[in-house]
Short mmCIF file of C-alpha atoms in Angstrom, two decimals:
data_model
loop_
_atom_site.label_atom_id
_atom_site.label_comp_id
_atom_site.label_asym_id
_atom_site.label_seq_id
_atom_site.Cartn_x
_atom_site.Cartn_y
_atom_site.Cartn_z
CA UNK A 298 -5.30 -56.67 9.51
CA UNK A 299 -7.51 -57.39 6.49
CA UNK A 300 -5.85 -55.97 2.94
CA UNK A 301 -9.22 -54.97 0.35
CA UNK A 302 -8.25 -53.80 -2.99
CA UNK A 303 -11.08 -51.62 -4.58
CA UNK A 304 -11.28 -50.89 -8.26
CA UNK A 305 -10.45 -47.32 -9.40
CA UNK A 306 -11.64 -45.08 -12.21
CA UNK A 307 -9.98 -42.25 -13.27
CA UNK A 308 -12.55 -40.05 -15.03
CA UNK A 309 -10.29 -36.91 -16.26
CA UNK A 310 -6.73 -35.30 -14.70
CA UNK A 311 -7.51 -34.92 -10.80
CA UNK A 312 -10.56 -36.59 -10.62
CA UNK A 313 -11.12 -40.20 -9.69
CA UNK A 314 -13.85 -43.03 -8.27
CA UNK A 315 -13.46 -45.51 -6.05
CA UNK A 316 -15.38 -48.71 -5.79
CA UNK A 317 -17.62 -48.38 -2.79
CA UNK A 318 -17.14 -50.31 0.71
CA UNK A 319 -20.42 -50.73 2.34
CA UNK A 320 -18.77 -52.15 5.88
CA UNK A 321 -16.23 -49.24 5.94
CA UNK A 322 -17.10 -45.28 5.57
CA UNK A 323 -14.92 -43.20 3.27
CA UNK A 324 -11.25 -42.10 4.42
CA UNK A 325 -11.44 -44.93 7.75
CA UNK A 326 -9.28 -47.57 7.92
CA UNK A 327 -11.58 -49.71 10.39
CA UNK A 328 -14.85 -51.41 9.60
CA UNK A 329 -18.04 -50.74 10.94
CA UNK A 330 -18.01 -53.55 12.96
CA UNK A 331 -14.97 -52.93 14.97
CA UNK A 332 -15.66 -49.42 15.46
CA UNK A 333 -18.76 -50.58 17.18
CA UNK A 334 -16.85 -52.86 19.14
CA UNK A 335 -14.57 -49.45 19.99
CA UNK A 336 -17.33 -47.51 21.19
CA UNK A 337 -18.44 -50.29 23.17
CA UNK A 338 -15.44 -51.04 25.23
CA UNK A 339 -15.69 -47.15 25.66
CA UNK A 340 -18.43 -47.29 27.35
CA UNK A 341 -17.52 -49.24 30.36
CA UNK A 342 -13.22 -48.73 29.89
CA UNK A 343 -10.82 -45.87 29.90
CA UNK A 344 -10.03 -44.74 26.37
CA UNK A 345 -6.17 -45.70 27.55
CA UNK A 346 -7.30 -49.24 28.57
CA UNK A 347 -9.21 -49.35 25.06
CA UNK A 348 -5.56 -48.44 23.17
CA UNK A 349 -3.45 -50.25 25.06
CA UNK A 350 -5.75 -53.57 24.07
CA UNK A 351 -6.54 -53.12 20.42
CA UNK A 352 -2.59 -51.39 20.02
CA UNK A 353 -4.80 -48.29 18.75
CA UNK A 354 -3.40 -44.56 19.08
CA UNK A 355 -5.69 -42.66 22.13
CA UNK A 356 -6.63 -40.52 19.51
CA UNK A 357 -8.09 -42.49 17.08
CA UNK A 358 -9.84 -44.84 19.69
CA UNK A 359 -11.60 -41.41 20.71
CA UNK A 360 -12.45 -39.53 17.31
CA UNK A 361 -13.83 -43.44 16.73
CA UNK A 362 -16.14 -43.33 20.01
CA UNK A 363 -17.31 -39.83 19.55
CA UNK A 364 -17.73 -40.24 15.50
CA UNK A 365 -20.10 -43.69 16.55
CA UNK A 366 -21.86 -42.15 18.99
CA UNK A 367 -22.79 -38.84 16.38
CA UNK A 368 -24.31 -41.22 14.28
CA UNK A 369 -25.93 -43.86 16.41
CA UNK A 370 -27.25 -41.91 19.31
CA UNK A 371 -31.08 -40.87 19.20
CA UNK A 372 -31.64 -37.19 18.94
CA UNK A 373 -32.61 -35.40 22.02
CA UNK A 374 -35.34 -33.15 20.52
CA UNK A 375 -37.38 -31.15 23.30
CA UNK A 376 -40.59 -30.49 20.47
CA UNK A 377 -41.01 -34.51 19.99
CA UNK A 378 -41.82 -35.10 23.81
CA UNK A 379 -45.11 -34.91 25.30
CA UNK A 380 -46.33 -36.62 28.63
CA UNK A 381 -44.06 -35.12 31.09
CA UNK A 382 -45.77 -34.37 34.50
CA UNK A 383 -42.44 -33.60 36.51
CA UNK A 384 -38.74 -32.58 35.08
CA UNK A 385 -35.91 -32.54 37.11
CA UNK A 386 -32.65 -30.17 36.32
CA UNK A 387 -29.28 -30.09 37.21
CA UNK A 388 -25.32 -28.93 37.10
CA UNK A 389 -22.61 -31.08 36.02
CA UNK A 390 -18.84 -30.66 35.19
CA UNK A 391 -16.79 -31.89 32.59
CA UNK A 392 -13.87 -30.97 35.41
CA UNK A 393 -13.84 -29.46 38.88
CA UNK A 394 -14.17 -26.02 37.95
CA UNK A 395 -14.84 -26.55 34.24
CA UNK A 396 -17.44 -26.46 31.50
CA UNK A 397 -20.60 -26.99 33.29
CA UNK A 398 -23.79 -28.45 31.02
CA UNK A 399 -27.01 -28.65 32.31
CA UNK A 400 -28.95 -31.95 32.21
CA UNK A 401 -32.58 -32.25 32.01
CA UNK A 402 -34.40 -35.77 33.44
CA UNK A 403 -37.91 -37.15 33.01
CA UNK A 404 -38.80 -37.25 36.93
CA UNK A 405 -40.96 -40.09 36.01
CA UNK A 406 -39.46 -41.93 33.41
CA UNK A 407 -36.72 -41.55 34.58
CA UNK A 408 -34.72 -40.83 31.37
CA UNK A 409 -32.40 -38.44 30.08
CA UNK A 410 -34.16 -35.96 28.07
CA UNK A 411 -32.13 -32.85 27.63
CA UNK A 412 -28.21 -32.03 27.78
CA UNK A 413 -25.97 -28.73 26.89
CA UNK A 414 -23.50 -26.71 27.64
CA UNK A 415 -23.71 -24.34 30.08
CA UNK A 416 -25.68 -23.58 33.09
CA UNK A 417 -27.37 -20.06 32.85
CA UNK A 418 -30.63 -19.49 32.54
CA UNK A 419 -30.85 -18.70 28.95
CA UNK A 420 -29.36 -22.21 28.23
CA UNK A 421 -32.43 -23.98 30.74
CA UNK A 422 -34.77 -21.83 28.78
CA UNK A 423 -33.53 -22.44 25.08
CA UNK A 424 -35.04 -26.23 26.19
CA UNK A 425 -38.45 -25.12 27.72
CA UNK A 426 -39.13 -22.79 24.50
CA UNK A 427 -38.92 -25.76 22.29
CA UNK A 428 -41.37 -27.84 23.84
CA UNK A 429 -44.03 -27.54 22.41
CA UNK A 430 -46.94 -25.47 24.69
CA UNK A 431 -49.44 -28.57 25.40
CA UNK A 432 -46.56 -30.69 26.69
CA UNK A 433 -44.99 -27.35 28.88
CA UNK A 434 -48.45 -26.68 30.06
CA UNK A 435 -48.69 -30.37 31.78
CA UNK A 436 -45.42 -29.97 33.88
CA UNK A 437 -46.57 -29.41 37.58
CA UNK A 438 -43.64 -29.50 38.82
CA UNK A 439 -39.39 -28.87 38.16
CA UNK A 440 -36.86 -30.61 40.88
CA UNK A 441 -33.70 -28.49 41.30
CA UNK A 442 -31.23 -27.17 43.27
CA UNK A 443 -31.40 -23.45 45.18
CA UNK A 444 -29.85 -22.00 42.26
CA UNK A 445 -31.01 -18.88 41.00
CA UNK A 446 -30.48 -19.26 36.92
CA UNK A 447 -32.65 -22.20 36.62
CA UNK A 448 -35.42 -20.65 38.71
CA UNK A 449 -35.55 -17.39 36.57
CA UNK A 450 -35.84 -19.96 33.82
CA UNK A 451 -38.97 -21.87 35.07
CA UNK A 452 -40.87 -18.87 36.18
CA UNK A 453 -40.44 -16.91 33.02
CA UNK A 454 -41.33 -20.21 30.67
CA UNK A 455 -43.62 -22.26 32.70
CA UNK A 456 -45.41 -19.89 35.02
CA UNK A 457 -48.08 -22.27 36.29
CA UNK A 458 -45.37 -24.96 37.08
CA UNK A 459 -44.24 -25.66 41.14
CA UNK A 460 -40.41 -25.40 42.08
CA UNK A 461 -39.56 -28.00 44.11
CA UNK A 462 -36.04 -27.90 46.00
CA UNK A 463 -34.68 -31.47 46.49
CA UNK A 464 -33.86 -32.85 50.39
CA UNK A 465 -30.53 -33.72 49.01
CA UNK A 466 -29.36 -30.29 48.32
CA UNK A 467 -31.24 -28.86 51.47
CA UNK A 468 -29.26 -31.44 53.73
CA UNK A 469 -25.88 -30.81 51.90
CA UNK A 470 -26.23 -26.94 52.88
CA UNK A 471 -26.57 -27.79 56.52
CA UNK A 472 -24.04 -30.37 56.62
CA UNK A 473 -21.62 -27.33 55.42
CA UNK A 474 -22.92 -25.25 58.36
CA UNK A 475 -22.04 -28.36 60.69
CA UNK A 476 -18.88 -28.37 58.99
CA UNK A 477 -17.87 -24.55 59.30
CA UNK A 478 -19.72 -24.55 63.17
CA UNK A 479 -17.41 -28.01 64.29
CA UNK A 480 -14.05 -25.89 62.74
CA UNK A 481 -15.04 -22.91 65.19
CA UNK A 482 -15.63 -25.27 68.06
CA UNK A 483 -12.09 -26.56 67.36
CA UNK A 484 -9.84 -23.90 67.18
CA UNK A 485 -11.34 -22.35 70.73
CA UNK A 486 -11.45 -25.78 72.54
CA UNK A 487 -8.61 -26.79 74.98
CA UNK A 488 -6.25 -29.73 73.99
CA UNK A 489 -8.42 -32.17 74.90
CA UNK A 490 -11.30 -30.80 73.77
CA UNK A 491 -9.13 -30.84 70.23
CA UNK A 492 -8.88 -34.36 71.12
CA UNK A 493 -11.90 -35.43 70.98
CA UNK A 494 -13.30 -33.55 68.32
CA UNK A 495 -10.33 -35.73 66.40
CA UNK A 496 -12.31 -38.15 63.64
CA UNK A 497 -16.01 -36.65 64.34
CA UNK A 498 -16.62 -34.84 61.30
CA UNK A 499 -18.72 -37.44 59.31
CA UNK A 500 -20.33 -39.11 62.98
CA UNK A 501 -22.00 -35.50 63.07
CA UNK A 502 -23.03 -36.12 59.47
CA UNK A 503 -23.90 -39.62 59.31
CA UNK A 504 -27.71 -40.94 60.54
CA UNK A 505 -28.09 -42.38 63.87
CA UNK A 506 -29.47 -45.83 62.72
CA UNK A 507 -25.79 -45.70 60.13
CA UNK A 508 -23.52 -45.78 63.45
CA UNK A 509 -21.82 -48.60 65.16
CA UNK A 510 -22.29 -49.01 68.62
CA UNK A 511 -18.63 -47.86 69.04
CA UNK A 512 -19.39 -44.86 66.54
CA UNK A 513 -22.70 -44.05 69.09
CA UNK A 514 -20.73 -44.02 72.38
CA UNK A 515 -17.97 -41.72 70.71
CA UNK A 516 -20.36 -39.17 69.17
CA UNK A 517 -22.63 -39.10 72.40
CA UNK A 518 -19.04 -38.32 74.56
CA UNK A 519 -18.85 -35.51 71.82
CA UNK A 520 -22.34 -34.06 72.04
CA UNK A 521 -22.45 -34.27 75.89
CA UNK A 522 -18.98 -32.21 76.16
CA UNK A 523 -20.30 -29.67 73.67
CA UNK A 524 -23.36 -27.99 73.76
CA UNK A 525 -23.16 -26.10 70.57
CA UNK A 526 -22.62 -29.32 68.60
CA UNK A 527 -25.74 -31.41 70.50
CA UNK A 528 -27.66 -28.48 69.13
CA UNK A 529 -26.53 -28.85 65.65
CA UNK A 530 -26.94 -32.79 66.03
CA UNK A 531 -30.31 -32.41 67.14
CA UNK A 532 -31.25 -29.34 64.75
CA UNK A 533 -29.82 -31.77 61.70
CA UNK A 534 -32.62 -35.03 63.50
CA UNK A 535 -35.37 -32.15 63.41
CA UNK A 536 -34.70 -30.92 60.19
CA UNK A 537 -35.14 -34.14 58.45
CA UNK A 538 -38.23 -34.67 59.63
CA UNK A 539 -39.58 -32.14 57.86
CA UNK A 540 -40.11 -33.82 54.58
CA UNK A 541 -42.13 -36.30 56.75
CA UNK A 542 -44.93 -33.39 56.91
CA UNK A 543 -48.63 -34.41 55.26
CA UNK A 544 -49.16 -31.10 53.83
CA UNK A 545 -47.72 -27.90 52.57
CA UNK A 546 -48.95 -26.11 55.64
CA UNK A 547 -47.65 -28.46 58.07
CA UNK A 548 -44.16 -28.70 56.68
CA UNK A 549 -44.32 -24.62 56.19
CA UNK A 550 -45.19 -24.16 59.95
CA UNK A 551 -42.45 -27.07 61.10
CA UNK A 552 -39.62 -25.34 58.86
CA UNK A 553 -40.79 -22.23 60.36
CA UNK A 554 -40.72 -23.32 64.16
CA UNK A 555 -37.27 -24.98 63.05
CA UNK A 556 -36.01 -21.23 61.98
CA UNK A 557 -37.25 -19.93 65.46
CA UNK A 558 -35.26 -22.20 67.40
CA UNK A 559 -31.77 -21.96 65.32
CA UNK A 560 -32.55 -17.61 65.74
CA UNK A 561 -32.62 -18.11 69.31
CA UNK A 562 -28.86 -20.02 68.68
CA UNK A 563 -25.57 -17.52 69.05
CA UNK A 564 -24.35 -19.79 66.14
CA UNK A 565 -23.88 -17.44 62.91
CA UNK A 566 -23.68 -20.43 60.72
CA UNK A 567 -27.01 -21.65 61.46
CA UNK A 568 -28.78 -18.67 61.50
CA UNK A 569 -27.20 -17.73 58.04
CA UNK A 570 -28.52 -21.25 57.21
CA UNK A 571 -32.59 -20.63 59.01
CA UNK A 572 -32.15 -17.62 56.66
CA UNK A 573 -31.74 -19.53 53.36
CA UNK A 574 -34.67 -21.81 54.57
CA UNK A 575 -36.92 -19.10 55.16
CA UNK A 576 -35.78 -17.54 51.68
CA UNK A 577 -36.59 -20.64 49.86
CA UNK A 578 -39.38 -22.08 52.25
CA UNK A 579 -42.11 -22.50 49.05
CA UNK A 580 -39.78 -24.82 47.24
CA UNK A 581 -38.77 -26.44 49.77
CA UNK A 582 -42.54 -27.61 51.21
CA UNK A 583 -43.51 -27.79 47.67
CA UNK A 584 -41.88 -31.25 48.06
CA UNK A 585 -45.38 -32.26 50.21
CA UNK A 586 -47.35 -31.26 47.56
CA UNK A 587 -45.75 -33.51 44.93
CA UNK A 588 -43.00 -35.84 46.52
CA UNK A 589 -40.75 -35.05 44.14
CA UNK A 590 -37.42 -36.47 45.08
CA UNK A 591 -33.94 -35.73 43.22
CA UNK A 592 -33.19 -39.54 42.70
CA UNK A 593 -32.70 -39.77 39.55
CA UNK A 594 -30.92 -36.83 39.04
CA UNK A 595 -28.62 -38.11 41.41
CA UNK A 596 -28.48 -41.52 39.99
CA UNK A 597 -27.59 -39.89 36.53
CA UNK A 598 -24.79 -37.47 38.47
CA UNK A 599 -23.16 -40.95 39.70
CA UNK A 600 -23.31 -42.57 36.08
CA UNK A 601 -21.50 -38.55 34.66
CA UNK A 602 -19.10 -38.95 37.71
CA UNK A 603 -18.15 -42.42 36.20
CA UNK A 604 -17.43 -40.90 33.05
CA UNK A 605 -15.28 -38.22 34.31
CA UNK A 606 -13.32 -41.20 36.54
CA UNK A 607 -12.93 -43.21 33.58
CA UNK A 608 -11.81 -40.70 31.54
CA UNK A 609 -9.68 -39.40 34.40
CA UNK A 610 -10.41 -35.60 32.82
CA UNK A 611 -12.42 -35.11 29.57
CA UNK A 612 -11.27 -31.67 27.62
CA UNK A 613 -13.45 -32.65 24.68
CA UNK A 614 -16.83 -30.80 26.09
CA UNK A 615 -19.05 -31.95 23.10
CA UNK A 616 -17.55 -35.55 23.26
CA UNK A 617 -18.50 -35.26 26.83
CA UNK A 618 -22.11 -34.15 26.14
CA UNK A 619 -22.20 -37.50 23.75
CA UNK A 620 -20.91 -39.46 26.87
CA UNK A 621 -23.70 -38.37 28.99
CA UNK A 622 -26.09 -39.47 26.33
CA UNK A 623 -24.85 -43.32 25.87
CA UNK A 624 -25.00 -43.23 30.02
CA UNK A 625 -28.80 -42.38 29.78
CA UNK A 626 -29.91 -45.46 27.15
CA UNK A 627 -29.65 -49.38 27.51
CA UNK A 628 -26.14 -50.67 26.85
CA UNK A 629 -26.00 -52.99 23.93
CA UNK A 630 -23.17 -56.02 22.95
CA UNK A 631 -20.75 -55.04 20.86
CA UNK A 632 -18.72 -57.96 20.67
CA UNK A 633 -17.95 -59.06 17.41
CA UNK A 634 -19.86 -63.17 17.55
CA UNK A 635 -23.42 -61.70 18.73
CA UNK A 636 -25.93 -64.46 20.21
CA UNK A 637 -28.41 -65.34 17.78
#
């Protein structure tokens, strides 16, 4: 601990200056230096591990992040960009359940560009209103999940932009329809069939060319005893494929002929799932028209989900909107004996 006396003038009853610090803001007790050095550690530690290891209260260590990253961070201001050809937009949660922002990438930069709270539509739109209208009229294409807010959103403020639904997302809704199909097939099977369903769940999920040879012999045994599941197996092969199309046409008329063979199915899942596709069949093949691909977004939901593991819960929602930002920009030292 350093001790700093500062001169003092009293000017009349109740009134008094004091002799300016320029390495420590008014009414802190730490210097500008170490609260970089806070923030820092925050960035890659818990705030607990940060308190524990300077002897800091939680509290302080995390009014000291989120007051360092108010005042450091660059602004995030939607009329300032220009260049964007493709934008990608997502969901994430401060908790399971909780305070949802939306999160807006540069598909090509691959940068943050775009974070608040909520996920409506009105909150997607407040950010495409404030670009300005030569940058909004060069965006061919938005990335997104089958949501319906952020859609309403893009067709009401950029009208001549494409809607692309991601693979990712596509894939996730028919794993869930493998998932709710394999339940049914388990509760009518007979012991053994319960048997050796056991432990299946993710071979059903996982890519042939991801399984060990062990993995390939159980899975096959599964698909030859049931023939609902080989369908579902080979449906899921099929259905990746798609996004191997040349064209908009040909991936419209494979998704179609895809739909035509899960109708002819008795499974309810799957149809309900062939009736999704069909619903959303311009996004999805809009993907062969501009191979736009949710990495990033995904790569900036791992780097959130980090946050939220660190943190082990944040209930702060605007210190977690500040958290998102640091993820999205070059980490810098923060140690206090910096290389020269």
């Amino acid at each position: 601990m350093i001790e700093i006396e500062l001169a003092q003038v009293f000017i009349s009853k109740g009134e008094r200056r004091i002799e300016a610090c320029p390495f420590v803001d008014k009414g802190c007790r730490f210097t500008h230096r170490f609260c970089h050095l806070i923030s820092g550690l925050c960035r890659h530690l818990s705030i607990l591990a940060v308190s524990r290891h300077l002897g800091i209260r939680w509290e302080t260590v995390k009014n000291i992040d989120k007051a360092y990253l108010m005042e450091t961070l660059p602004a995030l201001d939607p009329a300032q960009l220009a260049g964007l050809d493709y934008i990608g937009v997502d969901e994430v949660a401060r908790a399971k359940g909780h305070d949802y922002m939306t999160v807006v990438y540069d598909m090509v930069g691959g940068h943050l560009i775009w974070v608040e709270a909520g996920r409506t539509a009105e909150v997607f739109s407040r950010f495409l209103k404030q670009l300005r209208p030569d940058t909004a009229h060069k965006i061919k294409a938005v990335s997104m999940d089958m949501g319906p807010a952020y859609q309403k959103a893009v067709r009401e403020s950029l009208p001549m932009a494409d809607i692309v639904f991601d693979r990712f997302h596509v894939m996730k809704n028919y794993s869930k329809a493998i998932h709710n199909q394999r339940r049914l097939e388990f509760r009518k099977a007979d012991p053994s069939g319960k048997e050796l369903m056991k432990g299946t769940h993710y071979l059903l999920l996982k890519n042939a060319d991801k399984l060990t040879e062990k993995q390939s012999n159980k899975l096959q045994t599964l698909l030859e005893s049931n023939s609902n599941l080989n369908t579902l197996y080979v449906l899921k092969e099929q259905l990746q494929a798609l996004w191997s199309a040349p064209s908009f046409e040909g991936m419209s008329e494979q998704l179609e002929n895809w739909c035509l063979i899960a109708d002819q199915s008795h499974m309810l899942y799957l149809k309900k799932f062939a009736k999704s596709l069909r619903k959303h069949c311009v996004g999805i093949c809009n993907y062969a028209k501009h191979k736009l691909t949710s990495a990033r977004i995904e790569a900036g939901n791992v780097s959130i989900g980090m946050i939220r593991k660190r943190a082990r819960g944040i209930r702060d929602t605007e210190y977690f909107k500040l958290k998102i930002r640091q993820s999205s920009i070059p980490d810098n030292q923060s140690m206090f004996y910096l290389k020269s």
